[in-house]
PDB file of C-alpha atoms in Angstrom:
ATOM      1  CA  MET A 229     -10.198  17.467  46.992  1.00  0.00           C
ATOM      2  CA  GLY A 230     -13.319  18.689  45.102  1.00  0.00           C
ATOM      3  CA  LYS A 231     -11.127  19.201  42.071  1.00  0.00           C
ATOM      4  CA  ARG A 232      -9.756  15.709  42.213  1.00  0.00           C
ATOM      5  CA  LYS A 233     -13.289  14.336  42.475  1.00  0.00           C
ATOM      6  CA  ARG A 234     -14.304  16.298  39.550  1.00  0.00           C
ATOM      7  CA  ILE A 235     -11.440  14.782  37.501  1.00  0.00           C
ATOM      8  CA  LEU A 236     -12.309  11.309  38.652  1.00  0.00           C
ATOM      9  CA  LYS A 237     -15.828  11.839  37.697  1.00  0.00           C
ATOM     10  CA  ILE A 238     -14.874  13.021  34.155  1.00  0.00           C
ATOM     11  CA  ILE A 239     -12.518   9.995  33.656  1.00  0.00           C
ATOM     12  CA  PHE A 240     -15.366   7.722  34.843  1.00  0.00           C
ATOM     13  CA  ILE A 241     -17.724   9.260  32.408  1.00  0.00           C
ATOM     14  CA  VAL A 242     -15.257   8.957  29.614  1.00  0.00           C
ATOM     15  CA  ILE A 243     -14.511   5.322  30.444  1.00  0.00           C
ATOM     16  CA  PHE A 244     -18.264   4.494  30.658  1.00  0.00           C
ATOM     17  CA  THR A 245     -19.001   6.198  27.474  1.00  0.00           C
ATOM     18  CA  VAL A 246     -16.298   4.344  25.632  1.00  0.00           C
ATOM     19  CA  LEU A 247     -17.530   1.088  26.993  1.00  0.00           C
ATOM     20  CA  ILE A 248     -21.110   1.822  25.933  1.00  0.00           C
ATOM     21  CA  LEU A 249     -19.886   2.636  22.539  1.00  0.00           C
ATOM     22  CA  LEU A 250     -17.825  -0.466  22.243  1.00  0.00           C
ATOM     23  CA  LEU A 251     -20.832  -2.562  23.369  1.00  0.00           C
ATOM     24  CA  ALA A 252     -22.981  -0.842  20.801  1.00  0.00           C
ATOM     25  CA  VAL A 253     -20.346  -1.593  18.196  1.00  0.00           C
ATOM     26  CA  TYR A 254     -20.167  -5.289  19.213  1.00  0.00           C
ATOM     27  CA  VAL A 255     -23.830  -5.855  19.256  1.00  0.00           C
ATOM     28  CA  ASN A 256     -24.118  -4.221  15.725  1.00  0.00           C
ATOM     29  CA  HIS A 257     -21.280  -6.542  14.628  1.00  0.00           C
ATOM     30  CA  ARG A 258     -23.090  -9.811  15.945  1.00  0.00           C
ATOM     31  CA  LEU A 259     -26.389  -8.686  14.472  1.00  0.00           C
ATOM     32  CA  ARG A 260     -24.608  -8.009  10.964  1.00  0.00           C
ATOM     33  CA  LEU A 261     -22.896 -11.354  11.190  1.00  0.00           C
ATOM     34  CA  ASN A 262     -26.208 -13.167  11.727  1.00  0.00           C
ATOM     35  CA  ALA A 263     -27.727 -11.241   8.850  1.00  0.00           C
ATOM     36  CA  GLU A 264     -24.734 -12.189   6.667  1.00  0.00           C
ATOM     37  CA  ALA A 265     -24.942 -15.890   7.532  1.00  0.00           C
ATOM     38  CA  GLY A 266     -26.595 -16.737   4.255  1.00  0.00           C
ATOM     39  CA  LEU A 267     -23.739 -15.281   2.384  1.00  0.00           C
ATOM     40  CA  ARG A 268     -21.264 -17.412   4.284  1.00  0.00           C
ATOM     41  CA  LEU A 269     -22.468 -20.851   3.113  1.00  0.00           C
ATOM     42  CA  PRO A 270     -19.362 -22.787   1.917  1.00  0.00           C
ATOM     43  CA  LEU A 271     -18.594 -22.490  -1.694  1.00  0.00           C
ATOM     44  CA  GLY A 272     -16.698 -25.789  -1.702  1.00  0.00           C
ATOM     45  CA  GLN A 273     -16.402 -29.026   0.265  1.00  0.00           C
ATOM     46  CA  MET A 274     -16.074 -29.113   3.974  1.00  0.00           C
ATOM     47  CA  VAL A 275     -13.620 -31.876   5.170  1.00  0.00           C
ATOM     48  CA  GLU A 276     -12.735 -32.982   8.495  1.00  0.00           C
ATOM     49  CA  VAL A 277      -8.935 -32.501   9.581  1.00  0.00           C
ATOM     50  CA  ASP A 278      -7.774 -33.004  13.052  1.00  0.00           C
ATOM     51  CA  GLY A 279     -11.272 -32.838  14.507  1.00  0.00           C
ATOM     52  CA  SER A 280     -12.192 -29.479  12.811  1.00  0.00           C
ATOM     53  CA  ASN A 281     -13.442 -28.523   9.301  1.00  0.00           C
ATOM     54  CA  MET A 282     -11.509 -27.282   6.399  1.00  0.00           C
ATOM     55  CA  SER A 283     -12.840 -25.858   3.153  1.00  0.00           C
ATOM     56  CA  VAL A 284     -11.587 -27.205  -0.151  1.00  0.00           C
ATOM     57  CA  TYR A 285     -12.809 -25.853  -3.496  1.00  0.00           C
ATOM     58  CA  VAL A 286     -12.409 -27.993  -6.537  1.00  0.00           C
ATOM     59  CA  GLU A 287     -13.111 -27.074 -10.239  1.00  0.00           C
ATOM     60  CA  GLY A 288     -12.166 -28.459 -13.455  1.00  0.00           C
ATOM     61  CA  THR A 289     -11.324 -32.018 -14.627  1.00  0.00           C
ATOM     62  CA  GLY A 290      -7.907 -31.984 -16.122  1.00  0.00           C
ATOM     63  CA  GLU A 291      -5.264 -34.662 -15.301  1.00  0.00           C
ATOM     64  CA  THR A 292      -2.969 -32.133 -13.674  1.00  0.00           C
ATOM     65  CA  THR A 293      -4.080 -30.481 -10.362  1.00  0.00           C
ATOM     66  CA  LEU A 294      -3.052 -27.056  -9.584  1.00  0.00           C
ATOM     67  CA  VAL A 295      -3.199 -26.236  -5.826  1.00  0.00           C
ATOM     68  CA  PHE A 296      -3.740 -22.552  -5.044  1.00  0.00           C
ATOM     69  CA  MET A 297      -2.368 -21.451  -1.527  1.00  0.00           C
ATOM     70  CA  SER A 298      -3.270 -18.167  -0.136  1.00  0.00           C
ATOM     71  CA  GLY A 299      -1.065 -15.562   1.524  1.00  0.00           C
ATOM     72  CA  GLY A 300      -1.094 -14.687   5.183  1.00  0.00           C
ATOM     73  CA  GLY A 301      -4.390 -12.955   6.189  1.00  0.00           C
ATOM     74  CA  THR A 302      -6.282 -13.388   2.875  1.00  0.00           C
ATOM     75  CA  CYS A 303      -9.673 -13.815   4.245  1.00  0.00           C
ATOM     76  CA  SER A 304     -11.384 -15.432   1.294  1.00  0.00           C
ATOM     77  CA  PRO A 305      -8.928 -17.583  -0.783  1.00  0.00           C
ATOM     78  CA  ILE A 306     -11.578 -19.235  -2.985  1.00  0.00           C
ATOM     79  CA  LEU A 307     -12.742 -15.851  -4.157  1.00  0.00           C
ATOM     80  CA  ASP A 308      -9.236 -14.195  -4.069  1.00  0.00           C
ATOM     81  CA  PHE A 309      -7.862 -16.567  -6.678  1.00  0.00           C
ATOM     82  CA  LYS A 310     -11.067 -16.904  -8.797  1.00  0.00           C
ATOM     83  CA  SER A 311     -10.146 -14.444 -11.424  1.00  0.00           C
ATOM     84  CA  LEU A 312      -7.017 -16.548 -12.259  1.00  0.00           C
ATOM     85  CA  TYR A 313      -8.137 -20.114 -11.844  1.00  0.00           C
ATOM     86  CA  SER A 314     -11.385 -19.563 -13.784  1.00  0.00           C
ATOM     87  CA  LEU A 315      -9.194 -19.163 -16.817  1.00  0.00           C
ATOM     88  CA  LEU A 316      -7.323 -22.357 -16.237  1.00  0.00           C
ATOM     89  CA  SER A 317     -10.101 -24.786 -15.134  1.00  0.00           C
ATOM     90  CA  ASP A 318     -10.987 -25.772 -18.729  1.00  0.00           C
ATOM     91  CA  LYS A 319      -7.544 -27.415 -18.988  1.00  0.00           C
ATOM     92  CA  TYR A 320      -6.561 -28.282 -15.365  1.00  0.00           C
ATOM     93  CA  ARG A 321      -8.087 -29.602 -12.215  1.00  0.00           C
ATOM     94  CA  ILE A 322      -8.124 -26.510  -9.626  1.00  0.00           C
ATOM     95  CA  ALA A 323      -8.043 -27.025  -5.930  1.00  0.00           C
ATOM     96  CA  VAL A 324      -8.081 -24.251  -3.462  1.00  0.00           C
ATOM     97  CA  VAL A 325      -7.320 -25.111   0.152  1.00  0.00           C
ATOM     98  CA  GLU A 326      -8.469 -22.651   2.850  1.00  0.00           C
ATOM     99  CA  LYS A 327      -6.375 -23.118   5.861  1.00  0.00           C
ATOM    100  CA  PHE A 328      -7.812 -23.083   9.232  1.00  0.00           C
ATOM    101  CA  GLY A 329      -8.775 -19.566  10.213  1.00  0.00           C
ATOM    102  CA  TYR A 330      -9.379 -18.584   6.538  1.00  0.00           C
ATOM    103  CA  GLY A 331     -12.424 -18.426   4.294  1.00  0.00           C
ATOM    104  CA  PHE A 332     -15.075 -20.946   5.318  1.00  0.00           C
ATOM    105  CA  SER A 333     -12.540 -23.264   7.391  1.00  0.00           C
ATOM    106  CA  ASP A 334     -12.877 -23.341  11.194  1.00  0.00           C
ATOM    107  CA  VAL A 335     -11.056 -20.831  13.400  1.00  0.00           C
ATOM    108  CA  VAL A 336      -8.908 -22.846  15.678  1.00  0.00           C
ATOM    109  CA  ASP A 337      -6.430 -21.667  18.276  1.00  0.00           C
ATOM    110  CA  LYS A 338      -3.449 -23.971  17.875  1.00  0.00           C
ATOM    111  CA  ASP A 339       0.165 -23.940  16.967  1.00  0.00           C
ATOM    112  CA  ARG A 340       0.969 -23.026  13.270  1.00  0.00           C
ATOM    113  CA  ASP A 341       4.422 -24.479  12.821  1.00  0.00           C
ATOM    114  CA  ILE A 342       5.195 -25.246   9.206  1.00  0.00           C
ATOM    115  CA  ASP A 343       4.719 -29.068   9.756  1.00  0.00           C
ATOM    116  CA  SER A 344       1.293 -28.656  11.171  1.00  0.00           C
ATOM    117  CA  ILE A 345       0.271 -26.279   8.332  1.00  0.00           C
ATOM    118  CA  LEU A 346       1.581 -28.600   5.715  1.00  0.00           C
ATOM    119  CA  GLU A 347       0.116 -31.846   7.126  1.00  0.00           C
ATOM    120  CA  ASP A 348      -3.346 -29.997   7.441  1.00  0.00           C
ATOM    121  CA  THR A 349      -3.222 -29.113   3.735  1.00  0.00           C
ATOM    122  CA  ARG A 350      -2.166 -32.533   2.539  1.00  0.00           C
ATOM    123  CA  ALA A 351      -4.960 -34.203   4.671  1.00  0.00           C
ATOM    124  CA  ALA A 352      -7.505 -31.760   3.417  1.00  0.00           C
ATOM    125  CA  LEU A 353      -6.703 -32.474  -0.185  1.00  0.00           C
ATOM    126  CA  ALA A 354      -6.763 -36.237   0.312  1.00  0.00           C
ATOM    127  CA  ALA A 355     -10.200 -35.937   2.066  1.00  0.00           C
ATOM    128  CA  ALA A 356     -11.494 -33.875  -0.979  1.00  0.00           C
ATOM    129  CA  GLY A 357     -10.432 -36.630  -3.265  1.00  0.00           C
ATOM    130  CA  SER A 358      -7.382 -35.004  -4.774  1.00  0.00           C
ATOM    131  CA  ASN A 359      -4.201 -36.995  -5.469  1.00  0.00           C
ATOM    132  CA  ALA A 360      -0.555 -35.996  -5.850  1.00  0.00           C
ATOM    133  CA  PRO A 361       1.632 -35.060  -7.564  1.00  0.00           C
ATOM    134  CA  TYR A 362       0.562 -31.401  -7.627  1.00  0.00           C
ATOM    135  CA  VAL A 363       1.504 -28.125  -9.173  1.00  0.00           C
ATOM    136  CA  LEU A 364       1.554 -25.711  -6.247  1.00  0.00           C
ATOM    137  CA  CYS A 365       0.499 -22.076  -6.789  1.00  0.00           C
ATOM    138  CA  PRO A 366       1.378 -20.180  -3.580  1.00  0.00           C
ATOM    139  CA  HIS A 367       0.811 -16.556  -2.964  1.00  0.00           C
ATOM    140  CA  SER A 368       2.914 -14.556  -0.496  1.00  0.00           C
ATOM    141  CA  MET A 369       3.572 -16.452   2.899  1.00  0.00           C
ATOM    142  CA  SER A 370       2.256 -19.744   1.416  1.00  0.00           C
ATOM    143  CA  GLY A 371       5.433 -19.844  -0.580  1.00  0.00           C
ATOM    144  CA  LEU A 372       7.129 -21.200   2.604  1.00  0.00           C
ATOM    145  CA  GLU A 373       4.632 -24.056   2.762  1.00  0.00           C
ATOM    146  CA  ALA A 374       5.102 -24.824  -0.877  1.00  0.00           C
ATOM    147  CA  LEU A 375       8.939 -24.942  -0.746  1.00  0.00           C
ATOM    148  CA  TYR A 376       8.794 -27.049   2.347  1.00  0.00           C
ATOM    149  CA  TRP A 377       6.241 -29.406   0.702  1.00  0.00           C
ATOM    150  CA  ALA A 378       8.711 -29.898  -2.174  1.00  0.00           C
ATOM    151  CA  GLN A 379      11.629 -30.430   0.241  1.00  0.00           C
ATOM    152  CA  LYS A 380       9.775 -32.996   2.571  1.00  0.00           C
ATOM    153  CA  TYR A 381       7.657 -34.715  -0.071  1.00  0.00           C
ATOM    154  CA  PRO A 382       9.426 -34.267  -3.372  1.00  0.00           C
ATOM    155  CA  ASP A 383       7.311 -37.044  -5.176  1.00  0.00           C
ATOM    156  CA  GLU A 384       4.094 -35.045  -4.360  1.00  0.00           C
ATOM    157  CA  VAL A 385       5.129 -31.758  -6.072  1.00  0.00           C
ATOM    158  CA  SER A 386       5.723 -31.684  -9.792  1.00  0.00           C
ATOM    159  CA  ALA A 387       6.207 -27.896 -10.117  1.00  0.00           C
ATOM    160  CA  ILE A 388       5.822 -24.603  -8.199  1.00  0.00           C
ATOM    161  CA  ILE A 389       4.324 -21.555  -9.794  1.00  0.00           C
ATOM    162  CA  GLY A 390       4.781 -18.744  -7.208  1.00  0.00           C
ATOM    163  CA  LEU A 391       2.233 -15.893  -7.361  1.00  0.00           C
ATOM    164  CA  ASP A 392       4.538 -13.316  -5.867  1.00  0.00           C
ATOM    165  CA  MET A 393       5.417 -16.005  -3.267  1.00  0.00           C
ATOM    166  CA  ALA A 394       7.539 -15.431  -0.124  1.00  0.00           C
ATOM    167  CA  VAL A 395      10.952 -17.093   0.122  1.00  0.00           C
ATOM    168  CA  PRO A 396      12.806 -17.421   3.450  1.00  0.00           C
ATOM    169  CA  GLU A 397      15.065 -14.380   3.102  1.00  0.00           C
ATOM    170  CA  TYR A 398      12.230 -12.056   3.062  1.00  0.00           C
ATOM    171  CA  TYR A 399      11.683 -12.776   6.807  1.00  0.00           C
ATOM    172  CA  ASP A 400      15.434 -12.110   7.752  1.00  0.00           C
ATOM    173  CA  SER A 401      14.649  -8.352   8.026  1.00  0.00           C
ATOM    174  CA  MET A 402      10.896  -8.263   8.233  1.00  0.00           C
ATOM    175  CA  ASN A 403       9.646  -6.457  11.361  1.00  0.00           C
ATOM    176  CA  ILE A 404       6.511  -8.203  12.646  1.00  0.00           C
ATOM    177  CA  ASN A 405       4.678  -6.227  15.307  1.00  0.00           C
ATOM    178  CA  MET A 406       2.687  -8.944  16.978  1.00  0.00           C
ATOM    179  CA  PRO A 407       1.074  -6.531  19.751  1.00  0.00           C
ATOM    180  CA  LEU A 408      -0.245  -4.302  16.962  1.00  0.00           C
ATOM    181  CA  MET A 409      -1.465  -7.295  14.982  1.00  0.00           C
ATOM    182  CA  ARG A 410      -3.293  -8.763  18.087  1.00  0.00           C
ATOM    183  CA  ALA A 411      -4.891  -5.408  18.743  1.00  0.00           C
ATOM    184  CA  ALA A 412      -6.023  -5.536  15.187  1.00  0.00           C
ATOM    185  CA  GLY A 413      -7.511  -8.923  15.815  1.00  0.00           C
ATOM    186  CA  TRP A 414      -9.447  -7.713  18.892  1.00  0.00           C
ATOM    187  CA  ALA A 415     -10.762  -4.683  16.718  1.00  0.00           C
ATOM    188  CA  ALA A 416     -11.970  -7.039  14.044  1.00  0.00           C
ATOM    189  CA  HIS A 417     -13.642  -9.366  16.683  1.00  0.00           C
ATOM    190  CA  ILE A 418     -15.385  -6.449  18.313  1.00  0.00           C
ATOM    191  CA  GLY A 419     -16.483  -5.071  14.901  1.00  0.00           C
ATOM    192  CA  ILE A 420     -14.644  -1.793  14.745  1.00  0.00           C
ATOM    193  CA  THR A 421     -13.437  -2.744  11.271  1.00  0.00           C
ATOM    194  CA  ARG A 422     -17.096  -2.129  10.172  1.00  0.00           C
ATOM    195  CA  LEU A 423     -16.591   1.545  10.865  1.00  0.00           C
ATOM    196  CA  ILE A 424     -13.814   1.913   8.370  1.00  0.00           C
ATOM    197  CA  PRO A 425     -15.291   2.819   4.895  1.00  0.00           C
ATOM    198  CA  GLY A 426     -14.263   0.436   2.064  1.00  0.00           C
ATOM    199  CA  ILE A 427     -11.942  -1.685   4.240  1.00  0.00           C
ATOM    200  CA  SER A 428     -13.553  -4.888   2.966  1.00  0.00           C
ATOM    201  CA  ASP A 429     -12.959  -3.969  -0.696  1.00  0.00           C
ATOM    202  CA  SER A 430     -10.020  -6.137  -1.507  1.00  0.00           C
ATOM    203  CA  ASP A 431      -7.913  -6.178  -4.663  1.00  0.00           C
ATOM    204  CA  ALA A 432     -10.067  -9.110  -5.905  1.00  0.00           C
ATOM    205  CA  ILE A 433     -13.182  -6.957  -5.528  1.00  0.00           C
ATOM    206  CA  GLN A 434     -11.600  -3.861  -7.003  1.00  0.00           C
ATOM    207  CA  HIS A 435      -9.575  -5.372  -9.861  1.00  0.00           C
ATOM    208  CA  GLY A 436     -10.787  -9.044 -10.399  1.00  0.00           C
ATOM    209  CA  THR A 437     -13.700 -10.371 -12.337  1.00  0.00           C
ATOM    210  CA  LEU A 438     -16.007 -11.374  -9.416  1.00  0.00           C
ATOM    211  CA  SER A 439     -19.745 -10.970  -9.873  1.00  0.00           C
ATOM    212  CA  GLU A 440     -21.747  -8.596  -7.700  1.00  0.00           C
ATOM    213  CA  ASN A 441     -23.012 -11.569  -5.603  1.00  0.00           C
ATOM    214  CA  GLU A 442     -19.375 -12.886  -5.172  1.00  0.00           C
ATOM    215  CA  LYS A 443     -18.293  -9.428  -4.043  1.00  0.00           C
ATOM    216  CA  GLU A 444     -20.940  -9.446  -1.390  1.00  0.00           C
ATOM    217  CA  ILE A 445     -19.896 -12.903  -0.239  1.00  0.00           C
ATOM    218  CA  TYR A 446     -16.255 -11.760  -0.012  1.00  0.00           C
ATOM    219  CA  ARG A 447     -17.286  -8.761   2.254  1.00  0.00           C
ATOM    220  CA  ALA A 448     -19.255 -11.025   4.460  1.00  0.00           C
ATOM    221  CA  VAL A 449     -16.320 -13.457   4.860  1.00  0.00           C
ATOM    222  CA  PHE A 450     -14.034 -10.515   5.438  1.00  0.00           C
ATOM    223  CA  PHE A 451     -15.878  -9.468   8.517  1.00  0.00           C
ATOM    224  CA  SER A 452     -15.856 -12.973  10.008  1.00  0.00           C
ATOM    225  CA  ARG A 453     -12.257 -14.053   8.902  1.00  0.00           C
ATOM    226  CA  THR A 454     -10.059 -11.014   9.531  1.00  0.00           C
ATOM    227  CA  ALA A 455      -7.043 -11.272  11.813  1.00  0.00           C
ATOM    228  CA  THR A 456      -8.368 -14.602  13.376  1.00  0.00           C
ATOM    229  CA  VAL A 457      -6.453 -16.152  16.151  1.00  0.00           C
ATOM    230  CA  THR A 458      -5.241 -18.901  13.746  1.00  0.00           C
ATOM    231  CA  MET A 459      -3.835 -16.286  11.428  1.00  0.00           C
ATOM    232  CA  LEU A 460      -2.048 -14.496  14.338  1.00  0.00           C
ATOM    233  CA  ASN A 461      -0.620 -17.786  15.446  1.00  0.00           C
ATOM    234  CA  GLU A 462       0.669 -18.429  11.948  1.00  0.00           C
ATOM    235  CA  THR A 463       2.281 -14.954  11.728  1.00  0.00           C
ATOM    236  CA  GLU A 464       3.835 -15.496  15.167  1.00  0.00           C
ATOM    237  CA  ARG A 465       5.629 -18.570  13.963  1.00  0.00           C
ATOM    238  CA  VAL A 466       6.518 -17.446  10.446  1.00  0.00           C
ATOM    239  CA  LYS A 467      10.125 -16.362  11.144  1.00  0.00           C
ATOM    240  CA  GLU A 468      10.929 -19.712  12.771  1.00  0.00           C
ATOM    241  CA  ASN A 469       9.080 -21.466   9.909  1.00  0.00           C
ATOM    242  CA  ALA A 470      11.194 -19.571   7.361  1.00  0.00           C
ATOM    243  CA  GLU A 471      14.373 -20.445   9.066  1.00  0.00           C
ATOM    244  CA  LYS A 472      13.555 -24.142   8.937  1.00  0.00           C
ATOM    245  CA  VAL A 473      12.597 -23.948   5.178  1.00  0.00           C
ATOM    246  CA  SER A 474      15.974 -22.102   4.551  1.00  0.00           C
ATOM    247  CA  GLY A 475      17.893 -24.771   6.271  1.00  0.00           C
ATOM    248  CA  MET A 476      16.605 -27.490   4.028  1.00  0.00           C
ATOM    249  CA  GLY A 477      18.038 -25.803   0.853  1.00  0.00           C
ATOM    250  CA  ALA A 478      16.259 -24.918  -2.396  1.00  0.00           C
ATOM    251  CA  PRO A 479      14.200 -27.801  -3.856  1.00  0.00           C
ATOM    252  CA  GLN A 480      15.164 -28.818  -7.431  1.00  0.00           C
ATOM    253  CA  LEU A 481      12.072 -29.003  -9.530  1.00  0.00           C
ATOM    254  CA  PRO A 482      10.485 -26.833 -12.276  1.00  0.00           C
ATOM    255  CA  MET A 483       9.845 -23.439 -10.815  1.00  0.00           C
ATOM    256  CA  LEU A 484       8.243 -20.321 -12.321  1.00  0.00           C
ATOM    257  CA  LEU A 485       7.916 -17.092 -10.218  1.00  0.00           C
ATOM    258  CA  PHE A 486       5.740 -14.194 -10.970  1.00  0.00           C
ATOM    259  CA  ILE A 487       7.229 -11.215  -9.155  1.00  0.00           C
ATOM    260  CA  SER A 488       5.295  -7.931  -8.364  1.00  0.00           C
ATOM    261  CA  ASP A 489       6.701  -4.373  -7.963  1.00  0.00           C
ATOM    262  CA  GLY A 490       6.521  -4.808  -4.271  1.00  0.00           C
ATOM    263  CA  SER A 491       3.671  -2.407  -3.735  1.00  0.00           C
ATOM    264  CA  GLY A 492       0.372  -3.331  -1.988  1.00  0.00           C
ATOM    265  CA  GLY A 493       1.531  -3.820   1.604  1.00  0.00           C
ATOM    266  CA  THR A 494       4.778  -5.935   1.405  1.00  0.00           C
ATOM    267  CA  GLY A 495       6.935  -3.342   3.362  1.00  0.00           C
ATOM    268  CA  PHE A 496       9.779  -3.574   0.792  1.00  0.00           C
ATOM    269  CA  ASP A 497      10.920  -1.156  -1.957  1.00  0.00           C
ATOM    270  CA  LYS A 498      10.657  -2.444  -5.600  1.00  0.00           C
ATOM    271  CA  GLU A 499      14.371  -3.335  -6.112  1.00  0.00           C
ATOM    272  CA  THR A 500      14.720  -5.264  -2.857  1.00  0.00           C
ATOM    273  CA  TRP A 501      11.455  -7.030  -3.216  1.00  0.00           C
ATOM    274  CA  ARG A 502      12.583  -8.269  -6.629  1.00  0.00           C
ATOM    275  CA  LYS A 503      16.091  -9.251  -5.963  1.00  0.00           C
ATOM    276  CA  ILE A 504      15.332 -11.571  -3.146  1.00  0.00           C
ATOM    277  CA  PRO A 505      13.469 -14.189  -4.947  1.00  0.00           C
ATOM    278  CA  ILE A 506      15.534 -13.878  -8.049  1.00  0.00           C
ATOM    279  CA  ARG A 507      18.567 -14.631  -5.805  1.00  0.00           C
ATOM    280  CA  TYR A 508      16.642 -17.600  -4.437  1.00  0.00           C
ATOM    281  CA  LEU A 509      15.879 -18.814  -7.934  1.00  0.00           C
ATOM    282  CA  SER A 510      19.423 -18.759  -8.978  1.00  0.00           C
ATOM    283  CA  GLN A 511      19.891 -21.931  -6.743  1.00  0.00           C
ATOM    284  CA  VAL A 512      17.102 -23.725  -8.714  1.00  0.00           C
ATOM    285  CA  GLU A 513      18.355 -25.315 -11.923  1.00  0.00           C
ATOM    286  CA  GLY A 514      16.151 -24.009 -14.843  1.00  0.00           C
ATOM    287  CA  GLY A 515      14.070 -21.720 -12.641  1.00  0.00           C
ATOM    288  CA  GLU A 516      12.283 -19.014 -14.317  1.00  0.00           C
ATOM    289  CA  TYR A 517      10.741 -15.714 -13.315  1.00  0.00           C
ATOM    290  CA  ILE A 518       8.616 -13.018 -14.722  1.00  0.00           C
ATOM    291  CA  GLU A 519       8.439  -9.429 -13.364  1.00  0.00           C
ATOM    292  CA  LEU A 520       5.139  -7.729 -13.387  1.00  0.00           C
ATOM    293  CA  ASP A 521       4.379  -4.035 -12.842  1.00  0.00           C
ATOM    294  CA  CYS A 522       1.571  -4.468 -10.442  1.00  0.00           C
ATOM    295  CA  PRO A 523       0.920  -4.791  -6.712  1.00  0.00           C
ATOM    296  CA  HIS A 524       1.516  -7.787  -4.546  1.00  0.00           C
ATOM    297  CA  TYR A 525      -1.794  -9.524  -5.303  1.00  0.00           C
ATOM    298  CA  VAL A 526      -0.570 -10.218  -8.793  1.00  0.00           C
ATOM    299  CA  HIS A 527      -3.277 -12.658  -9.570  1.00  0.00           C
ATOM    300  CA  ASP A 528      -6.016  -9.941  -9.095  1.00  0.00           C
ATOM    301  CA  TYR A 529      -4.369  -7.590 -11.544  1.00  0.00           C
ATOM    302  CA  GLU A 530      -2.670  -9.578 -14.344  1.00  0.00           C
ATOM    303  CA  TYR A 531      -4.795 -12.796 -14.185  1.00  0.00           C
ATOM    304  CA  LYS A 532      -5.003 -13.107 -17.963  1.00  0.00           C
ATOM    305  CA  ALA A 533      -1.277 -12.644 -18.687  1.00  0.00           C
ATOM    306  CA  ILE A 534      -0.369 -14.965 -15.823  1.00  0.00           C
ATOM    307  CA  SER A 535      -2.848 -17.694 -16.933  1.00  0.00           C
ATOM    308  CA  GLU A 536      -1.404 -17.652 -20.429  1.00  0.00           C
ATOM    309  CA  ARG A 537       2.285 -17.989 -18.957  1.00  0.00           C
ATOM    310  CA  ILE A 538       1.138 -20.765 -16.759  1.00  0.00           C
ATOM    311  CA  ILE A 539      -0.300 -22.833 -19.616  1.00  0.00           C
ATOM    312  CA  ALA A 540       2.898 -22.230 -21.685  1.00  0.00           C
ATOM    313  CA  PHE A 541       5.116 -23.214 -18.695  1.00  0.00           C
ATOM    314  CA  LEU A 542       3.203 -26.475 -18.022  1.00  0.00           C
ATOM    315  CA  LEU A 543       3.034 -27.349 -21.760  1.00  0.00           C
ATOM    316  CA  ALA A 544       6.776 -27.031 -21.999  1.00  0.00           C
ATOM    317  CA  ARG A 545       7.506 -29.399 -19.264  1.00  0.00           C
TER     318      ARG A 545
END
């Protein structure tokens, strides 16, 4: 009996110690978030959509509006795309929509079916004073939204320029571990991510053209917008969303896809990652693609080359 008591005592001490450490991590996280509040002042407009606030950044005054749409889990879309759109805003009007749960937009716990996501984006752009038709520039998961937009509202989309964007077939074999992702969300909420050196140094920070101040803003946003409940709800519905987009067929409009080598967290090997969007594009009359020897966040690596090809593509239309 004495041995059992000693074991229980040890277990109690371990649990108590872990709880104290987690409390300390959480308190530190909250204090740091408060200290970083000045870095998290919105960079663009805050517009009301469905009773909550969404962030929309607008730059440039051209007649054609390029709408940049972020991939799943990209914590700061405005800064993530900056290296690329800063090379285009002298010729085009740039709009970056930060979905709920991303960047400076509110975190909301609601369903993220493809229709809800699209209607939020359309409403945010309208509230920010943007008018269709748009040239959509989606990265990764937002490719589904862009394709659906062109399917559902063809008069509102004049072209799609995919920045290593997702197409429905990717999700047929993709294994999404939601329990692990929700655990990551809990760890981010508690502040455990702050204990991991360099975790906030995104591709945009390491390879883009952000200033030192913009890098600090990006890091501050990272610690408040990583694996949010909105992002997790979006990921939970992504296979269903992909199936719906797939069922509507490939939209017929000018389409240019920049395709990476699949590295940087896609979970696919190079050959598979490239052949899937090329196969999809074969259904689009006059569709074009360009293969890039860089990781998934192509706009943070090959921004100069991409900007030049975008300008040539749009001038040729």
